[in-house]
Amino acid sequence: MDQTKLSEIKPVVSWLKDEGCVFFATQSSWEWFKRRNAVELAESGALILGKGRASDKVTPHISQVVLSILKRNSIESAKRLEQKAFQE
């Protein structure tokens, strides 16, 4: 089990400002990505979804998990393009 210190958990808005901006140009682009990948982000322990007025929180490995998801999605897109090119 991942041993994350409470002091290492921060609000998602802080992460977006500090590191997440590399992946997401806007808050809206993050929200779209989160909706599509919430289960994987939460299961990995990288995202703690807020309830009610509580904001979402992230753990230190959020950037690595996001990068992994983006890479996987990119490979899947490339495979679809390749298949389409061979079908033509």
Short mmCIF file of N, CA, C and O in Angstrom, two decimals:
data_model
loop_
_atom_site.label_atom_id
_atom_site.label_comp_id
_atom_site.label_asym_id
_atom_site.label_seq_id
_atom_site.Cartn_x
_atom_site.Cartn_y
_atom_site.Cartn_z
N MET A 1 0.84 -1.20 0.00
CA MET A 1 0.00 0.00 0.00
C MET A 1 0.88 1.25 0.00
O MET A 1 1.90 1.32 0.67
N ASP A 2 0.47 2.24 -0.74
CA ASP A 2 1.21 3.49 -0.86
C ASP A 2 1.19 4.25 0.46
O ASP A 2 0.14 4.43 1.06
N GLN A 3 2.34 4.69 0.90
CA GLN A 3 2.45 5.43 2.17
C GLN A 3 2.62 6.92 1.87
O GLN A 3 3.72 7.44 1.90
N THR A 4 1.53 7.59 1.59
CA THR A 4 1.55 9.03 1.31
C THR A 4 1.38 9.78 2.62
O THR A 4 0.48 9.50 3.40
N LYS A 5 2.24 10.75 2.85
CA LYS A 5 2.11 11.60 4.04
C LYS A 5 1.00 12.62 3.80
O LYS A 5 0.83 13.12 2.70
N LEU A 6 0.26 12.92 4.84
CA LEU A 6 -0.80 13.91 4.73
C LEU A 6 -0.28 15.25 4.23
O LEU A 6 -0.96 15.96 3.48
N SER A 7 0.93 15.59 4.62
CA SER A 7 1.51 16.88 4.20
C SER A 7 1.80 16.92 2.71
O SER A 7 2.00 17.99 2.14
N GLU A 8 1.82 15.76 2.04
CA GLU A 8 2.09 15.70 0.60
C GLU A 8 0.82 15.81 -0.24
O GLU A 8 0.90 15.97 -1.45
N ILE A 9 -0.33 15.72 0.38
CA ILE A 9 -1.60 15.83 -0.33
C ILE A 9 -1.94 17.31 -0.49
O ILE A 9 -1.82 18.08 0.45
N LYS A 10 -2.34 17.68 -1.71
CA LYS A 10 -2.66 19.10 -1.93
C LYS A 10 -3.89 19.23 -2.81
O LYS A 10 -4.27 18.30 -3.52
N PRO A 11 -4.50 20.40 -2.78
CA PRO A 11 -5.68 20.64 -3.63
C PRO A 11 -5.30 20.54 -5.11
O PRO A 11 -4.19 20.92 -5.51
N VAL A 12 -6.22 20.04 -5.90
CA VAL A 12 -5.96 19.87 -7.32
C VAL A 12 -5.62 21.21 -7.99
O VAL A 12 -4.81 21.26 -8.91
N VAL A 13 -6.22 22.30 -7.52
CA VAL A 13 -5.93 23.61 -8.13
C VAL A 13 -4.46 23.99 -7.95
O VAL A 13 -3.87 24.60 -8.83
N SER A 14 -3.87 23.61 -6.83
CA SER A 14 -2.44 23.88 -6.61
C SER A 14 -1.59 23.06 -7.57
O SER A 14 -0.63 23.55 -8.16
N TRP A 15 -1.96 21.79 -7.73
CA TRP A 15 -1.22 20.92 -8.65
C TRP A 15 -1.33 21.44 -10.08
O TRP A 15 -0.35 21.47 -10.82
N LEU A 16 -2.54 21.86 -10.47
CA LEU A 16 -2.73 22.39 -11.82
C LEU A 16 -1.86 23.60 -12.06
O LEU A 16 -1.30 23.77 -13.15
N LYS A 17 -1.72 24.45 -11.07
CA LYS A 17 -0.90 25.65 -11.20
C LYS A 17 0.59 25.30 -11.27
O LYS A 17 1.33 25.86 -12.07
N ASP A 18 1.02 24.33 -10.45
CA ASP A 18 2.44 24.01 -10.35
C ASP A 18 2.93 23.03 -11.41
O ASP A 18 3.97 23.25 -12.02
N GLU A 19 2.22 21.94 -11.62
CA GLU A 19 2.67 20.88 -12.53
C GLU A 19 1.64 20.54 -13.60
O GLU A 19 2.00 20.24 -14.74
N GLY A 20 0.40 20.52 -13.23
CA GLY A 20 -0.66 20.07 -14.13
C GLY A 20 -0.80 20.92 -15.38
O GLY A 20 -1.32 20.44 -16.39
N CYS A 21 -0.32 22.14 -15.34
CA CYS A 21 -0.42 23.03 -16.49
C CYS A 21 0.38 22.49 -17.68
O CYS A 21 0.13 22.86 -18.82
N VAL A 22 1.32 21.59 -17.42
CA VAL A 22 2.06 20.94 -18.50
C VAL A 22 1.11 20.07 -19.33
O VAL A 22 1.26 19.96 -20.53
N PHE A 23 0.13 19.46 -18.66
CA PHE A 23 -0.81 18.57 -19.32
C PHE A 23 -2.10 19.25 -19.73
O PHE A 23 -2.70 18.90 -20.76
N PHE A 24 -2.57 20.20 -18.93
CA PHE A 24 -3.89 20.80 -19.12
C PHE A 24 -3.78 22.32 -19.15
O PHE A 24 -3.39 22.94 -18.17
N ALA A 25 -4.17 22.90 -20.28
CA ALA A 25 -4.07 24.35 -20.45
C ALA A 25 -5.11 25.10 -19.62
O ALA A 25 -4.88 26.24 -19.23
N THR A 26 -6.23 24.45 -19.35
CA THR A 26 -7.31 25.10 -18.62
C THR A 26 -7.89 24.16 -17.56
O THR A 26 -7.71 22.94 -17.63
N GLN A 27 -8.59 24.73 -16.62
CA GLN A 27 -9.31 23.95 -15.61
C GLN A 27 -10.33 23.04 -16.29
O GLN A 27 -10.52 21.89 -15.89
N SER A 28 -10.95 23.55 -17.33
CA SER A 28 -11.96 22.77 -18.06
C SER A 28 -11.37 21.52 -18.70
O SER A 28 -12.01 20.46 -18.72
N SER A 29 -10.16 21.64 -19.26
CA SER A 29 -9.54 20.47 -19.87
C SER A 29 -9.22 19.40 -18.81
O SER A 29 -9.36 18.20 -19.06
N TRP A 30 -8.82 19.83 -17.62
CA TRP A 30 -8.61 18.89 -16.52
C TRP A 30 -9.93 18.22 -16.13
O TRP A 30 -9.98 17.01 -15.95
N GLU A 31 -11.00 19.00 -16.00
CA GLU A 31 -12.29 18.46 -15.61
C GLU A 31 -12.77 17.41 -16.62
O GLU A 31 -13.30 16.37 -16.24
N TRP A 32 -12.58 17.67 -17.90
CA TRP A 32 -12.95 16.72 -18.95
C TRP A 32 -12.15 15.43 -18.78
O TRP A 32 -12.70 14.34 -18.82
N PHE A 33 -10.84 15.56 -18.61
CA PHE A 33 -9.97 14.40 -18.43
C PHE A 33 -10.36 13.62 -17.17
O PHE A 33 -10.43 12.39 -17.19
N LYS A 34 -10.63 14.34 -16.10
CA LYS A 34 -11.01 13.70 -14.84
C LYS A 34 -12.29 12.90 -14.99
O LYS A 34 -12.39 11.77 -14.50
N ARG A 35 -13.29 13.47 -15.67
CA ARG A 35 -14.55 12.76 -15.86
C ARG A 35 -14.33 11.44 -16.62
O ARG A 35 -14.95 10.43 -16.32
N ARG A 36 -13.46 11.46 -17.60
CA ARG A 36 -13.22 10.27 -18.41
C ARG A 36 -12.33 9.24 -17.71
O ARG A 36 -12.33 8.07 -18.11
N ASN A 37 -11.56 9.66 -16.72
CA ASN A 37 -10.57 8.77 -16.10
C ASN A 37 -10.66 8.73 -14.58
O ASN A 37 -9.70 8.31 -13.92
N ALA A 38 -11.77 9.15 -14.02
CA ALA A 38 -11.90 9.27 -12.56
C ALA A 38 -11.63 7.96 -11.83
O ALA A 38 -10.95 7.95 -10.80
N VAL A 39 -12.14 6.87 -12.35
CA VAL A 39 -11.97 5.58 -11.67
C VAL A 39 -10.49 5.22 -11.60
O VAL A 39 -9.97 4.88 -10.53
N GLU A 40 -9.81 5.30 -12.72
CA GLU A 40 -8.38 4.96 -12.74
C GLU A 40 -7.56 5.89 -11.85
O GLU A 40 -6.67 5.46 -11.12
N LEU A 41 -7.87 7.19 -11.89
CA LEU A 41 -7.15 8.15 -11.05
C LEU A 41 -7.37 7.85 -9.57
O LEU A 41 -6.43 7.90 -8.77
N ALA A 42 -8.61 7.54 -9.21
CA ALA A 42 -8.93 7.25 -7.81
C ALA A 42 -8.34 5.91 -7.37
O ALA A 42 -7.77 5.80 -6.28
N GLU A 43 -8.46 4.89 -8.21
CA GLU A 43 -7.93 3.57 -7.85
C GLU A 43 -6.42 3.58 -7.67
O GLU A 43 -5.88 2.85 -6.86
N SER A 44 -5.75 4.43 -8.42
CA SER A 44 -4.29 4.53 -8.31
C SER A 44 -3.87 5.27 -7.04
O SER A 44 -2.70 5.26 -6.68
N GLY A 45 -4.84 5.94 -6.41
CA GLY A 45 -4.53 6.72 -5.22
C GLY A 45 -4.02 8.11 -5.53
O GLY A 45 -3.63 8.86 -4.65
N ALA A 46 -4.02 8.48 -6.81
CA ALA A 46 -3.50 9.78 -7.22
C ALA A 46 -4.52 10.90 -7.02
O ALA A 46 -4.13 12.06 -6.85
N LEU A 47 -5.81 10.57 -7.04
CA LEU A 47 -6.87 11.57 -6.91
C LEU A 47 -7.81 11.16 -5.80
O LEU A 47 -8.26 10.02 -5.74
N ILE A 48 -8.11 12.10 -4.94
CA ILE A 48 -9.10 11.92 -3.89
C ILE A 48 -10.24 12.89 -4.21
O ILE A 48 -10.07 14.11 -4.13
N LEU A 49 -11.35 12.32 -4.64
CA LEU A 49 -12.48 13.14 -5.06
C LEU A 49 -13.15 13.79 -3.86
O LEU A 49 -13.43 13.13 -2.86
N GLY A 50 -13.39 15.09 -3.95
CA GLY A 50 -14.07 15.82 -2.90
C GLY A 50 -15.56 15.58 -2.93
O GLY A 50 -16.13 15.30 -3.98
N LYS A 51 -16.19 15.70 -1.81
CA LYS A 51 -17.64 15.57 -1.69
C LYS A 51 -18.20 16.88 -1.19
O LYS A 51 -17.62 17.53 -0.32
N GLY A 52 -19.35 17.27 -1.72
CA GLY A 52 -19.97 18.51 -1.28
C GLY A 52 -19.07 19.72 -1.53
O GLY A 52 -18.62 19.95 -2.63
N ARG A 53 -18.77 20.44 -0.46
CA ARG A 53 -17.93 21.64 -0.59
C ARG A 53 -16.44 21.34 -0.56
O ARG A 53 -15.62 22.22 -0.81
N ALA A 54 -16.10 20.10 -0.24
CA ALA A 54 -14.68 19.72 -0.19
C ALA A 54 -14.13 19.64 -1.62
O ALA A 54 -14.75 19.07 -2.51
N SER A 55 -12.95 20.20 -1.82
CA SER A 55 -12.34 20.17 -3.15
C SER A 55 -11.58 18.86 -3.37
O SER A 55 -11.21 18.18 -2.42
N ASP A 56 -11.36 18.54 -4.64
CA ASP A 56 -10.56 17.38 -4.97
C ASP A 56 -9.13 17.59 -4.48
O ASP A 56 -8.62 18.73 -4.48
N LYS A 57 -8.49 16.49 -4.11
CA LYS A 57 -7.10 16.53 -3.66
C LYS A 57 -6.28 15.56 -4.52
O LYS A 57 -6.82 14.61 -5.09
N VAL A 58 -4.98 15.80 -4.59
CA VAL A 58 -4.09 14.92 -5.33
C VAL A 58 -2.90 14.52 -4.46
O VAL A 58 -2.52 15.25 -3.54
N THR A 59 -2.36 13.37 -4.78
CA THR A 59 -1.18 12.88 -4.08
C THR A 59 0.04 13.12 -4.97
O THR A 59 -0.10 13.47 -6.15
N PRO A 60 1.24 12.95 -4.44
CA PRO A 60 2.44 13.29 -5.20
C PRO A 60 2.62 12.58 -6.54
O PRO A 60 3.29 13.11 -7.42
N HIS A 61 2.01 11.42 -6.73
CA HIS A 61 2.22 10.71 -7.99
C HIS A 61 1.15 10.98 -9.05
O HIS A 61 1.09 10.30 -10.06
N ILE A 62 0.36 12.02 -8.87
CA ILE A 62 -0.68 12.36 -9.84
C ILE A 62 -0.10 12.61 -11.24
O ILE A 62 -0.64 12.12 -12.23
N SER A 63 1.00 13.32 -11.32
CA SER A 63 1.58 13.62 -12.64
C SER A 63 1.98 12.36 -13.37
O SER A 63 1.76 12.23 -14.58
N GLN A 64 2.55 11.40 -12.64
CA GLN A 64 2.97 10.15 -13.27
C GLN A 64 1.77 9.35 -13.76
O GLN A 64 1.80 8.77 -14.84
N VAL A 65 0.70 9.33 -12.98
CA VAL A 65 -0.52 8.60 -13.38
C VAL A 65 -1.15 9.27 -14.60
O VAL A 65 -1.54 8.59 -15.55
N VAL A 66 -1.24 10.59 -14.59
CA VAL A 66 -1.81 11.32 -15.74
C VAL A 66 -0.97 11.04 -16.98
O VAL A 66 -1.51 10.75 -18.06
N LEU A 67 0.35 11.11 -16.86
CA LEU A 67 1.23 10.85 -18.00
C LEU A 67 1.02 9.44 -18.53
O LEU A 67 0.94 9.22 -19.74
N SER A 68 0.87 8.48 -17.65
CA SER A 68 0.64 7.09 -18.06
C SER A 68 -0.66 6.96 -18.84
O SER A 68 -0.71 6.29 -19.88
N ILE A 69 -1.72 7.59 -18.36
CA ILE A 69 -3.01 7.55 -19.06
C ILE A 69 -2.91 8.22 -20.42
O ILE A 69 -3.39 7.69 -21.43
N LEU A 70 -2.28 9.38 -20.47
CA LEU A 70 -2.13 10.10 -21.74
C LEU A 70 -1.31 9.31 -22.75
O LEU A 70 -1.65 9.27 -23.94
N LYS A 71 -0.25 8.67 -22.28
CA LYS A 71 0.57 7.84 -23.17
C LYS A 71 -0.23 6.67 -23.72
O LYS A 71 -0.18 6.38 -24.92
N ARG A 72 -0.98 5.99 -22.85
CA ARG A 72 -1.79 4.86 -23.28
C ARG A 72 -2.83 5.31 -24.31
O ARG A 72 -3.02 4.67 -25.35
N ASN A 73 -3.49 6.44 -24.04
CA ASN A 73 -4.48 6.97 -24.98
C ASN A 73 -3.85 7.34 -26.32
O ASN A 73 -4.45 7.13 -27.38
N SER A 74 -2.65 7.88 -26.27
CA SER A 74 -1.95 8.25 -27.49
C SER A 74 -1.61 7.02 -28.33
O SER A 74 -1.78 7.01 -29.55
N ILE A 75 -1.17 5.96 -27.67
CA ILE A 75 -0.85 4.72 -28.38
C ILE A 75 -2.11 4.13 -29.01
O ILE A 75 -2.09 3.69 -30.17
N GLU A 76 -3.20 4.14 -28.27
CA GLU A 76 -4.47 3.62 -28.81
C GLU A 76 -4.92 4.44 -30.02
O GLU A 76 -5.38 3.88 -31.02
N SER A 77 -4.76 5.76 -29.97
CA SER A 77 -5.13 6.62 -31.10
C SER A 77 -4.25 6.34 -32.31
O SER A 77 -4.74 6.28 -33.44
N ALA A 78 -2.97 6.16 -32.06
CA ALA A 78 -2.04 5.87 -33.15
C ALA A 78 -2.38 4.53 -33.82
O ALA A 78 -2.32 4.40 -35.05
N LYS A 79 -2.77 3.54 -33.03
CA LYS A 79 -3.15 2.24 -33.58
C LYS A 79 -4.40 2.36 -34.44
O LYS A 79 -4.48 1.74 -35.51
N ARG A 80 -5.37 3.16 -33.98
CA ARG A 80 -6.58 3.36 -34.78
C ARG A 80 -6.26 4.06 -36.10
O ARG A 80 -6.79 3.69 -37.15
N LEU A 81 -5.37 5.05 -36.07
CA LEU A 81 -4.97 5.73 -37.30
C LEU A 81 -4.27 4.77 -38.25
O LEU A 81 -4.50 4.79 -39.47
N GLU A 82 -3.42 3.95 -37.69
CA GLU A 82 -2.69 2.99 -38.50
C GLU A 82 -3.65 2.00 -39.16
O GLU A 82 -3.52 1.69 -40.34
N GLN A 83 -4.61 1.49 -38.40
CA GLN A 83 -5.59 0.57 -38.95
C GLN A 83 -6.42 1.23 -40.04
O GLN A 83 -6.69 0.63 -41.08
N LYS A 84 -6.79 2.46 -39.82
CA LYS A 84 -7.57 3.19 -40.82
C LYS A 84 -6.77 3.38 -42.10
O LYS A 84 -7.30 3.24 -43.20
N ALA A 85 -5.47 3.66 -41.97
CA ALA A 85 -4.63 3.86 -43.14
C ALA A 85 -4.51 2.57 -43.95
O ALA A 85 -4.49 2.61 -45.19
N PHE A 86 -4.45 1.43 -43.30
CA PHE A 86 -4.34 0.16 -43.99
C PHE A 86 -5.64 -0.26 -44.66
O PHE A 86 -5.65 -1.02 -45.60
N GLN A 87 -6.75 0.24 -44.15
CA GLN A 87 -8.06 -0.11 -44.69
C GLN A 87 -8.36 0.67 -45.96
O GLN A 87 -9.19 0.27 -46.76
N GLU A 88 -7.69 1.77 -46.16
CA GLU A 88 -7.95 2.62 -47.33
C GLU A 88 -7.25 2.13 -48.56
O GLU A 88 -6.43 1.39 -48.68
#
